[in-house]
Coordinates of C-alpha atoms and ligand atoms in Angstrom, one line a residue:
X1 CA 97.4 198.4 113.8
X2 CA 100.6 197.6 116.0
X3 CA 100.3 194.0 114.6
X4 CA 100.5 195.3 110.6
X5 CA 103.9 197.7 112.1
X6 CA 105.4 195.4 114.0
X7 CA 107.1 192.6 111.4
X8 CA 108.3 195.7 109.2
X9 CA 112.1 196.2 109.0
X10 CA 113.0 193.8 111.7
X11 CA 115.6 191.5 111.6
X12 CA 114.9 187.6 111.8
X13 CA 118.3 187.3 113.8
X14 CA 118.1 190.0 116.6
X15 CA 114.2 190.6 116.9
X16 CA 115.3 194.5 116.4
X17 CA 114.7 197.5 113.8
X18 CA 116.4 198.5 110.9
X19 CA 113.9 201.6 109.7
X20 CA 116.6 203.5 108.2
X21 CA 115.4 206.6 106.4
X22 CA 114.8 206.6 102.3
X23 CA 115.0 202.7 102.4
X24 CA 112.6 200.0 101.8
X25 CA 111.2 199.8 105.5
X26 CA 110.6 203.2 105.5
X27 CA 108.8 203.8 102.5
X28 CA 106.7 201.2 103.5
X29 CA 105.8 203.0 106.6
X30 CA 105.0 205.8 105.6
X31 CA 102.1 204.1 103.2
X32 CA 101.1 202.2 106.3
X33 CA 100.6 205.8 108.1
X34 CA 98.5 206.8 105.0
X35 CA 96.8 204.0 104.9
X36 CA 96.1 204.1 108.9
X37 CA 94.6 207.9 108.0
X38 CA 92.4 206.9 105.0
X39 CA 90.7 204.4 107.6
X40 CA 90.1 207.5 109.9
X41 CA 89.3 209.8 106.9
X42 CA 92.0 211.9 107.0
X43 CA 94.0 213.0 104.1
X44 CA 97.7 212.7 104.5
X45 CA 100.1 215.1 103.4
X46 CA 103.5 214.0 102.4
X47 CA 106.6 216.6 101.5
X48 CA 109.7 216.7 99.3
X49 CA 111.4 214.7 102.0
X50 CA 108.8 211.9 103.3
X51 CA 107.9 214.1 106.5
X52 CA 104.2 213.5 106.6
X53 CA 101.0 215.3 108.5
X54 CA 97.5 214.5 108.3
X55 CA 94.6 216.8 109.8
X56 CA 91.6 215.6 112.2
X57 CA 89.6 219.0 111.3
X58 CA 85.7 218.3 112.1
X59 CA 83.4 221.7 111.5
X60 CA 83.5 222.1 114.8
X61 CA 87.2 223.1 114.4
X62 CA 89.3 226.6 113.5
X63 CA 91.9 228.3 114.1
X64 CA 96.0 226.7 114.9
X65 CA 95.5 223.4 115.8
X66 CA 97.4 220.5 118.4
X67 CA 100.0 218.8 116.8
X68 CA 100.6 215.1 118.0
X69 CA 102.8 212.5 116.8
X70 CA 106.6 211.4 116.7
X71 CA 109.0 209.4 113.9
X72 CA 109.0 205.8 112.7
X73 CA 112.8 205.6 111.6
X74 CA 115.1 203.4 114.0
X75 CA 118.3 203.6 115.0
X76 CA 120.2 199.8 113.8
X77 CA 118.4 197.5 115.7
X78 CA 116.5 199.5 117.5
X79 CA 113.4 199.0 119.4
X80 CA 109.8 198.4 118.4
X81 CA 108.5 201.5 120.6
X82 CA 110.8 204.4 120.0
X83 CA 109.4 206.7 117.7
X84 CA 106.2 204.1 116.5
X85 CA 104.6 204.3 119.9
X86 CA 104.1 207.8 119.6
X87 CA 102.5 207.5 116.2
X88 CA 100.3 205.2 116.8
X89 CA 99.0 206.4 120.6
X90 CA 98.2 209.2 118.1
X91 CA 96.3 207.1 116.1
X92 CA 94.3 205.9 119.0
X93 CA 93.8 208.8 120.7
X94 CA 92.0 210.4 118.3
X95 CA 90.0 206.9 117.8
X96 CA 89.8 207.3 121.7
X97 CA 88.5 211.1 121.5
X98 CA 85.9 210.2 119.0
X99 CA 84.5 207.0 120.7
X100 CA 83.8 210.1 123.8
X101 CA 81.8 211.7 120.9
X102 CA 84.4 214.6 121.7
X103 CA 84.2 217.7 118.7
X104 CA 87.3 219.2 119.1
X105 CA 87.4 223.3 119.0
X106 CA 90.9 223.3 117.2
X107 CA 92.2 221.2 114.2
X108 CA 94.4 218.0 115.8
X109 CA 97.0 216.4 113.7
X110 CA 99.1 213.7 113.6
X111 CA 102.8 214.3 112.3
X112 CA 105.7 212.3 111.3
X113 CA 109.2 213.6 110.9
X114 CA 112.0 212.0 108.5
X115 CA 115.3 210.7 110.1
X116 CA 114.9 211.4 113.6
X117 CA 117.3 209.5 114.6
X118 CA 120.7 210.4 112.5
X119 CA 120.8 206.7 112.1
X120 CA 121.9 207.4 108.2
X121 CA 123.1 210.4 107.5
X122 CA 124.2 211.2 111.0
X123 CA 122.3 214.5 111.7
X124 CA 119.5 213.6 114.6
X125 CA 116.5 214.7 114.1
X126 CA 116.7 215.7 110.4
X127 CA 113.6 216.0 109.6
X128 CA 112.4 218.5 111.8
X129 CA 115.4 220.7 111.7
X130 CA 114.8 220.9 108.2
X131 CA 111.1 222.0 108.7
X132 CA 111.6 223.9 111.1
X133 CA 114.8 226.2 109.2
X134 CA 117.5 224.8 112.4
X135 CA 118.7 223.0 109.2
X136 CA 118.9 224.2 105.6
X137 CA 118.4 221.8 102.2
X138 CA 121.4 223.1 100.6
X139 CA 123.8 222.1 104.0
X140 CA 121.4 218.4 104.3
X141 CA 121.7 217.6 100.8
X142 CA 125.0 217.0 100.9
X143 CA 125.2 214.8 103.8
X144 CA 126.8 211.2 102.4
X145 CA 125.7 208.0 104.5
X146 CA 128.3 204.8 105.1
X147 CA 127.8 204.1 101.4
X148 CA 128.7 207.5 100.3
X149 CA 125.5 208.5 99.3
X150 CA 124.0 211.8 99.0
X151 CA 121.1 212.5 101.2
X152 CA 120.0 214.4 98.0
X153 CA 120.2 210.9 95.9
X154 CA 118.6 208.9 98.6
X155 CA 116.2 211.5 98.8
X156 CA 115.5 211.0 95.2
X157 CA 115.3 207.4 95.1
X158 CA 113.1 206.8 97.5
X159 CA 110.8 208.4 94.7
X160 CA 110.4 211.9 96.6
X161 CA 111.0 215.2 95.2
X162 CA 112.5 217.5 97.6
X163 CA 111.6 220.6 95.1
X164 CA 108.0 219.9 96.0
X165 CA 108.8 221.8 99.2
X166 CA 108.8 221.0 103.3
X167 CA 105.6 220.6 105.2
X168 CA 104.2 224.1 107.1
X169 CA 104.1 224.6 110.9
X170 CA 102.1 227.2 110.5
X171 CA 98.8 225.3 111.7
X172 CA 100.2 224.2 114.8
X173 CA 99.6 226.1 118.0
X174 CA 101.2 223.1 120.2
X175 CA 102.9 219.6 119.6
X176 CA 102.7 216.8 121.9
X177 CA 104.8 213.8 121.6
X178 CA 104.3 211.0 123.4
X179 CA 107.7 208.8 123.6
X180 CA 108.2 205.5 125.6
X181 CA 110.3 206.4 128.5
X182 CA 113.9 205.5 127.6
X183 CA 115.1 205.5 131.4
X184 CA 114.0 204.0 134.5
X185 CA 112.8 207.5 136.3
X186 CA 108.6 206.2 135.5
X187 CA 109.6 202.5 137.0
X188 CA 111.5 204.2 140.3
X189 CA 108.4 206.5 140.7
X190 CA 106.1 202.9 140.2
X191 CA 103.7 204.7 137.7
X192 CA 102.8 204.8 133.8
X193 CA 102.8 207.7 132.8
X194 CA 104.6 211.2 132.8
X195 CA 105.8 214.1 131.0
X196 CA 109.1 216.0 129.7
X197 CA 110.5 219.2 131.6
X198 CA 113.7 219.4 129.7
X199 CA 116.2 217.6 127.3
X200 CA 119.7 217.9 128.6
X201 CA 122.3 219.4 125.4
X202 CA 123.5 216.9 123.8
X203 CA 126.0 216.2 120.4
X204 CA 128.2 214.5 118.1
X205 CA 131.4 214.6 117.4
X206 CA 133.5 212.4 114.8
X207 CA 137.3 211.8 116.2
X208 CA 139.4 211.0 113.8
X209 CA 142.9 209.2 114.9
X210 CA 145.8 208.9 112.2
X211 CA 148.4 206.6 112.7
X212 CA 151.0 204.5 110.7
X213 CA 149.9 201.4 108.9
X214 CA 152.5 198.8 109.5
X215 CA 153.6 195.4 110.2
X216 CA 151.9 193.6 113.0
X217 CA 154.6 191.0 113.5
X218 CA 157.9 192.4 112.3
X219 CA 157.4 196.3 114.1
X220 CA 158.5 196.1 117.4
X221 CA 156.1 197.4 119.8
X222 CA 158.2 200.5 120.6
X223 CA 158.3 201.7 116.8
X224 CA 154.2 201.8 116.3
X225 CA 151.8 204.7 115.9
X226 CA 149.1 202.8 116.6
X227 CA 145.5 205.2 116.1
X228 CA 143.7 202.2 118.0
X229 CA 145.5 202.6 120.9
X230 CA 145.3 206.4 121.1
X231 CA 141.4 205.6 120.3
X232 CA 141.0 203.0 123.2
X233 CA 142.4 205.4 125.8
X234 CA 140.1 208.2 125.0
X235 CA 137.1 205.5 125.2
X236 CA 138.2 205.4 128.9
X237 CA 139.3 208.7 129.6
X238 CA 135.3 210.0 128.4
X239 CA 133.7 207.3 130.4
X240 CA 135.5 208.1 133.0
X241 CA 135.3 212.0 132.9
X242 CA 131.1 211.2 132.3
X243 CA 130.7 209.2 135.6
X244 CA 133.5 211.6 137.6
X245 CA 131.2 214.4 136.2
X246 CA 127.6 212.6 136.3
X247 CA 126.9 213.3 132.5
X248 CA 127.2 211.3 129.6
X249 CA 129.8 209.8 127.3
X250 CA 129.4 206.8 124.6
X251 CA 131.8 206.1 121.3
X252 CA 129.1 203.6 120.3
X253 CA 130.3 203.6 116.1
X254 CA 134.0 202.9 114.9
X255 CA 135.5 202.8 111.6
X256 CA 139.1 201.0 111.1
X257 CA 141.2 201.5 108.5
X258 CA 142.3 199.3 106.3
X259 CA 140.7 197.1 109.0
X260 CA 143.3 193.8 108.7
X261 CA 144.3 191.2 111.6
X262 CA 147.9 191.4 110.7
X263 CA 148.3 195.3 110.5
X264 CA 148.6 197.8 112.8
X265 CA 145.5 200.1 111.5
X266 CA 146.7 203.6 109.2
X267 CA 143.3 205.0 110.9
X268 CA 140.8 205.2 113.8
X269 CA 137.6 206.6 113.4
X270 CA 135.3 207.0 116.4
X271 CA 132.1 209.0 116.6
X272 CA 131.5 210.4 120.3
X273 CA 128.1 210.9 121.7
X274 CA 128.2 213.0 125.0
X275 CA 125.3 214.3 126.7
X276 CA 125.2 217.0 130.3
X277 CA 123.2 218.7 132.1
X278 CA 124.4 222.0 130.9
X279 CA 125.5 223.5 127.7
X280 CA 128.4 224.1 129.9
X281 CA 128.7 221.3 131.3
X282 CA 128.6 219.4 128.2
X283 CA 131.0 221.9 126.6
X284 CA 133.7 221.6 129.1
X285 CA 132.7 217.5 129.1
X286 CA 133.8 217.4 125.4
X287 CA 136.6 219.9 125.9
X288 CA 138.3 217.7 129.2
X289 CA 137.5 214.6 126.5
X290 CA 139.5 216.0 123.5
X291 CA 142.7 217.3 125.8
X292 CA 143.2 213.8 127.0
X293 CA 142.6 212.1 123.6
X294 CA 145.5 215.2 122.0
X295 CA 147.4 214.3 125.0
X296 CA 147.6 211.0 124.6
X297 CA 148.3 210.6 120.7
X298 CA 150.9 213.2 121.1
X299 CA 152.6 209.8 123.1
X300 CA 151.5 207.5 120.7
X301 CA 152.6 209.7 117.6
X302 CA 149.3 209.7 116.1
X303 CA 147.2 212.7 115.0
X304 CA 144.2 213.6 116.3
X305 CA 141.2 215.7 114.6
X306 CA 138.0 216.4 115.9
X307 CA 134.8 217.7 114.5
X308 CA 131.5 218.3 115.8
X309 CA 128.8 217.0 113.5
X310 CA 125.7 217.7 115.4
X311 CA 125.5 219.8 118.4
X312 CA 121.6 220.6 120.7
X313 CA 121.5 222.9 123.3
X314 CA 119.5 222.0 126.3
X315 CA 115.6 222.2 125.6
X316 CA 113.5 223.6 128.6
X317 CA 109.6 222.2 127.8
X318 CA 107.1 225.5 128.2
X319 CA 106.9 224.8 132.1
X320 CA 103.2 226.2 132.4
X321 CA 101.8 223.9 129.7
X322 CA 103.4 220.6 131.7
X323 CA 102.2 222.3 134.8
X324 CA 98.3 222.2 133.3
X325 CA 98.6 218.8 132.0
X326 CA 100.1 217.3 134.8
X327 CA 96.6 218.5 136.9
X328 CA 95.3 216.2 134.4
X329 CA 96.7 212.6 135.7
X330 CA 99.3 213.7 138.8
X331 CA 101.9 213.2 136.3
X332 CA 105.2 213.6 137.5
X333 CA 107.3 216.3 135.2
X334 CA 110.7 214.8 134.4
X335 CA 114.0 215.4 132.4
X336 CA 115.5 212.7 129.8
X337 CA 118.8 212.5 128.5
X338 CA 116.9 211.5 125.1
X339 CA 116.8 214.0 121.4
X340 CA 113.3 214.4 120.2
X341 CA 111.5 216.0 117.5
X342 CA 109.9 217.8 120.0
X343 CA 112.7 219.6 121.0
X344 CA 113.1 221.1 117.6
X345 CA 109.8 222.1 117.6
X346 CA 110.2 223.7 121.2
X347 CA 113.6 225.2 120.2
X348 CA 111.4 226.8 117.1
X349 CA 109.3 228.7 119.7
X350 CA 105.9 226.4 119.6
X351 CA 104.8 225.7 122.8
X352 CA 105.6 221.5 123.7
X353 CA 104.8 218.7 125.5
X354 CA 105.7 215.1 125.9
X355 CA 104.2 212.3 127.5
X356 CA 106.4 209.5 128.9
X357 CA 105.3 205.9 128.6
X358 CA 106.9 203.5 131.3
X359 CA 109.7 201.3 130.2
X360 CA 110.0 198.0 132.5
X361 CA 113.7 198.2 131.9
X362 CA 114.6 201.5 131.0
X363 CA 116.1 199.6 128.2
X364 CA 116.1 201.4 124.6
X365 CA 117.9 201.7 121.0
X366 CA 118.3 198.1 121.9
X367 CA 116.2 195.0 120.4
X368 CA 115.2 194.6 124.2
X369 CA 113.2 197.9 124.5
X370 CA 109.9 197.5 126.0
X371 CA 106.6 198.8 127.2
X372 CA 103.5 197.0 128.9
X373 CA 100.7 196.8 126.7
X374 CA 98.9 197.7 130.0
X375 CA 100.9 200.7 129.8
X376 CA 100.4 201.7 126.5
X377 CA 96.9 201.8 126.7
X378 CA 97.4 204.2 130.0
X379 CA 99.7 206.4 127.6
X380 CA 96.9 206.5 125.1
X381 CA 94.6 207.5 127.5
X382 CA 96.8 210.4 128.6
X383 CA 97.6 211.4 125.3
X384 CA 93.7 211.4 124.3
X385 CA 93.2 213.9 127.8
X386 CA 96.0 215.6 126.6
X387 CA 94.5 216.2 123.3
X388 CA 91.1 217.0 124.8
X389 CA 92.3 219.1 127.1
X390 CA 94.3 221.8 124.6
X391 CA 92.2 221.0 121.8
X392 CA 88.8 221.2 123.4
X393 CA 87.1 224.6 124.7
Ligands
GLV1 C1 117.7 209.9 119.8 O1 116.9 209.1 120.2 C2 118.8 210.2 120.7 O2 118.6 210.8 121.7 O3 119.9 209.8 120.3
MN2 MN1 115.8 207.1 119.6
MN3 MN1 112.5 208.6 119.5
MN4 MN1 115.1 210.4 119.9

């Protein structure tokens, strides 16, 4: 099944993803998850906005059932594993479960959630917010992608009808996702496999930097109010506060207006990602960040705005459900500076998991992501005692 997922949506010139939400690559995963059910006999159920969820529910099963499963979107040229590995370990684990002749007490399904990533619209983890009520339809619809469209049209286009309503948690008693590792803490520790304790706060914020468009050759150097300039020190002052602090700071997207060689630019538009180990921490990362970028365009004669677009608080994993399933495989419990679905679901009060697959590099939401085959047969092993374990009686 990896071989059918792996030529979909990626780029002949990088080797990476492009699985952006409501486009063609996307659509086409989702019928390649429904097709992947139908094989198992399982009937998949897809809402108003393409999240999807399809029931293993033998007789042998009642009551709330074990969620499993993650998100095939990508950020731009992403990796092959974020996100798909976790949706297909599902896959297999439940192929795994049923090879043991296992009959599961509770129902165990396999989910997919819409725009995890925020590669499009900008707002991480869309999908699940929305499911979940963190986010409402009436605030997402409105959301406008680099093109300026409306998530509401793309929505629409991608032939779903969001009236047709959001898909119900109500089924699931706990959700597991299993994620390749997107660090090196697994490689350090020399073994395969592990699981989530917490996901450190984390957010967006969109700076934008207004300046005067002018001359490049005839305005002296003294006369400018260049936004570039006043957006290139703040890209140093926030890596510098992150490493002086030990968090996170990364202004990975840039828009430049009008974007000419000859003209000093009339705007700079830079959306930061910073990440801490506290909400506190973060907040006073963000804070120090935005005082030094005010600071300095107050020298440059530029104007600074900034606005947060997406903001997580830290996500602590229910620490006596890692502490059974680590008995399972002397899985080491660890943090990751990494967003997940599964921190929605957490935040939403359902007890969560997540199993960690080793990543050689640590490399990810790069073309050179990768995981050991090796390895992600271990992972679906895990993921199949996992399953066994809060799903059996
Ligand atoms: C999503 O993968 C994120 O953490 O940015
Ligand atoms: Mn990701
Ligand atoms: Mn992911
Ligand atoms: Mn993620």
């Amino acid at each position: 099944m990896w071989r059918d997922l792996a030529p979909v949506g990626r780029s002949a010139t990088s080797g990476g993803y492009f699985r952006q939400p409501w486009a063609s690559a996307e659509t086409e995963l989702r019928s390649w998850f429904a097709e992947e059910c139908a094989a198992r006999g399982f009937t998949v159920e897809t809402d108003g906005i393409g999240n999807q969820v399809a029931w293993w529910s033998p007789e042998s099963a009642s009551g709330p059932g074990v969620l499993t499963g993650s998100h095939l979107d990508s950020v731009l040229d992403g990796g092959a594993y974020d996100g798909p590995l976790g949706v297909a370990s599902a896959l297999a684990a439940i192929d795994v479960l049923r090879d043991r002749g296992f009959a599961p007490d509770r129902p165990v399904g396999i989910g997919v959630f819409v725009e995890e990533e925020g590669s499009r619209f900008g707002r991480a983890c869309l999908g699940s917010r929305l499911v979940t009520g963190a986010t409402t339809w009436a605030e997402a619809r409105e959301l406008r992608d680099r093109d300026g469209v409306f998530l509401g049209d793309a929505v629409a286009d991608a032939g779903l009808d969001p009236s047709a309503g959001l898909l119900s948690l109500e089924r699931v008693g706990t959700f597991v996702e299993l994620h390749v590792e997107q660090g090196r803490d697994l490689v350090d520790r020399d073994l395969a496999v592990g699981l989530a304790s917490e996901i450190w706060p984390h957010g967006r914020w969109r700076f934008d930097f207004a300046g005067q468009a002018n001359h490049a050759g005839t305005t002296r150097m003294e006369d400018r109010h260049d936004p570039m300039l006043t957006y290139a020190m703040t890209a140093l002052a926030a890596s510098k506060q992150a490493r002086l602090a030990g968090q996170r700071a990364t202004f990975g997207r840039i828009s430049v207006e009008p974007n000419g060689t000859n003209a000093v630019p009339s705007l700079v538009t830079a959306w930061l990602d910073a990440r801490a180990s506290s909400d506190d921490a973060l907040a006073s990362l963000v804070g120090e960040i935005g005082r030094q970028a005010g600071d300095r365009a107050g020298r440059d004669g530029t104007a600074l705005t900034v606005t947060a677009e997406s903001v997580s608080g830290s996500v602590a994993f229910d620490p006596e459900l890692a502490a059974r399933l680590a008995l399972l495989g002397d899985w080491p419990i660890i943090p990751t500076q990494a967003g997940h679905d599964a921190g929605i679901l957490s935040d939403a009060g359902i007890p969560t998991a997540m199993v960690f697959v080793r990543n050689p590099t640590g490399i990810s939401h790069s073309p050179d992501e990768h995981a050991d085959t090796a390895d992600c047969l271990a992972g679906v092993e895990a993921l199949a005692d996992v399953l066994a374990e809060l799903a059996g009686p």
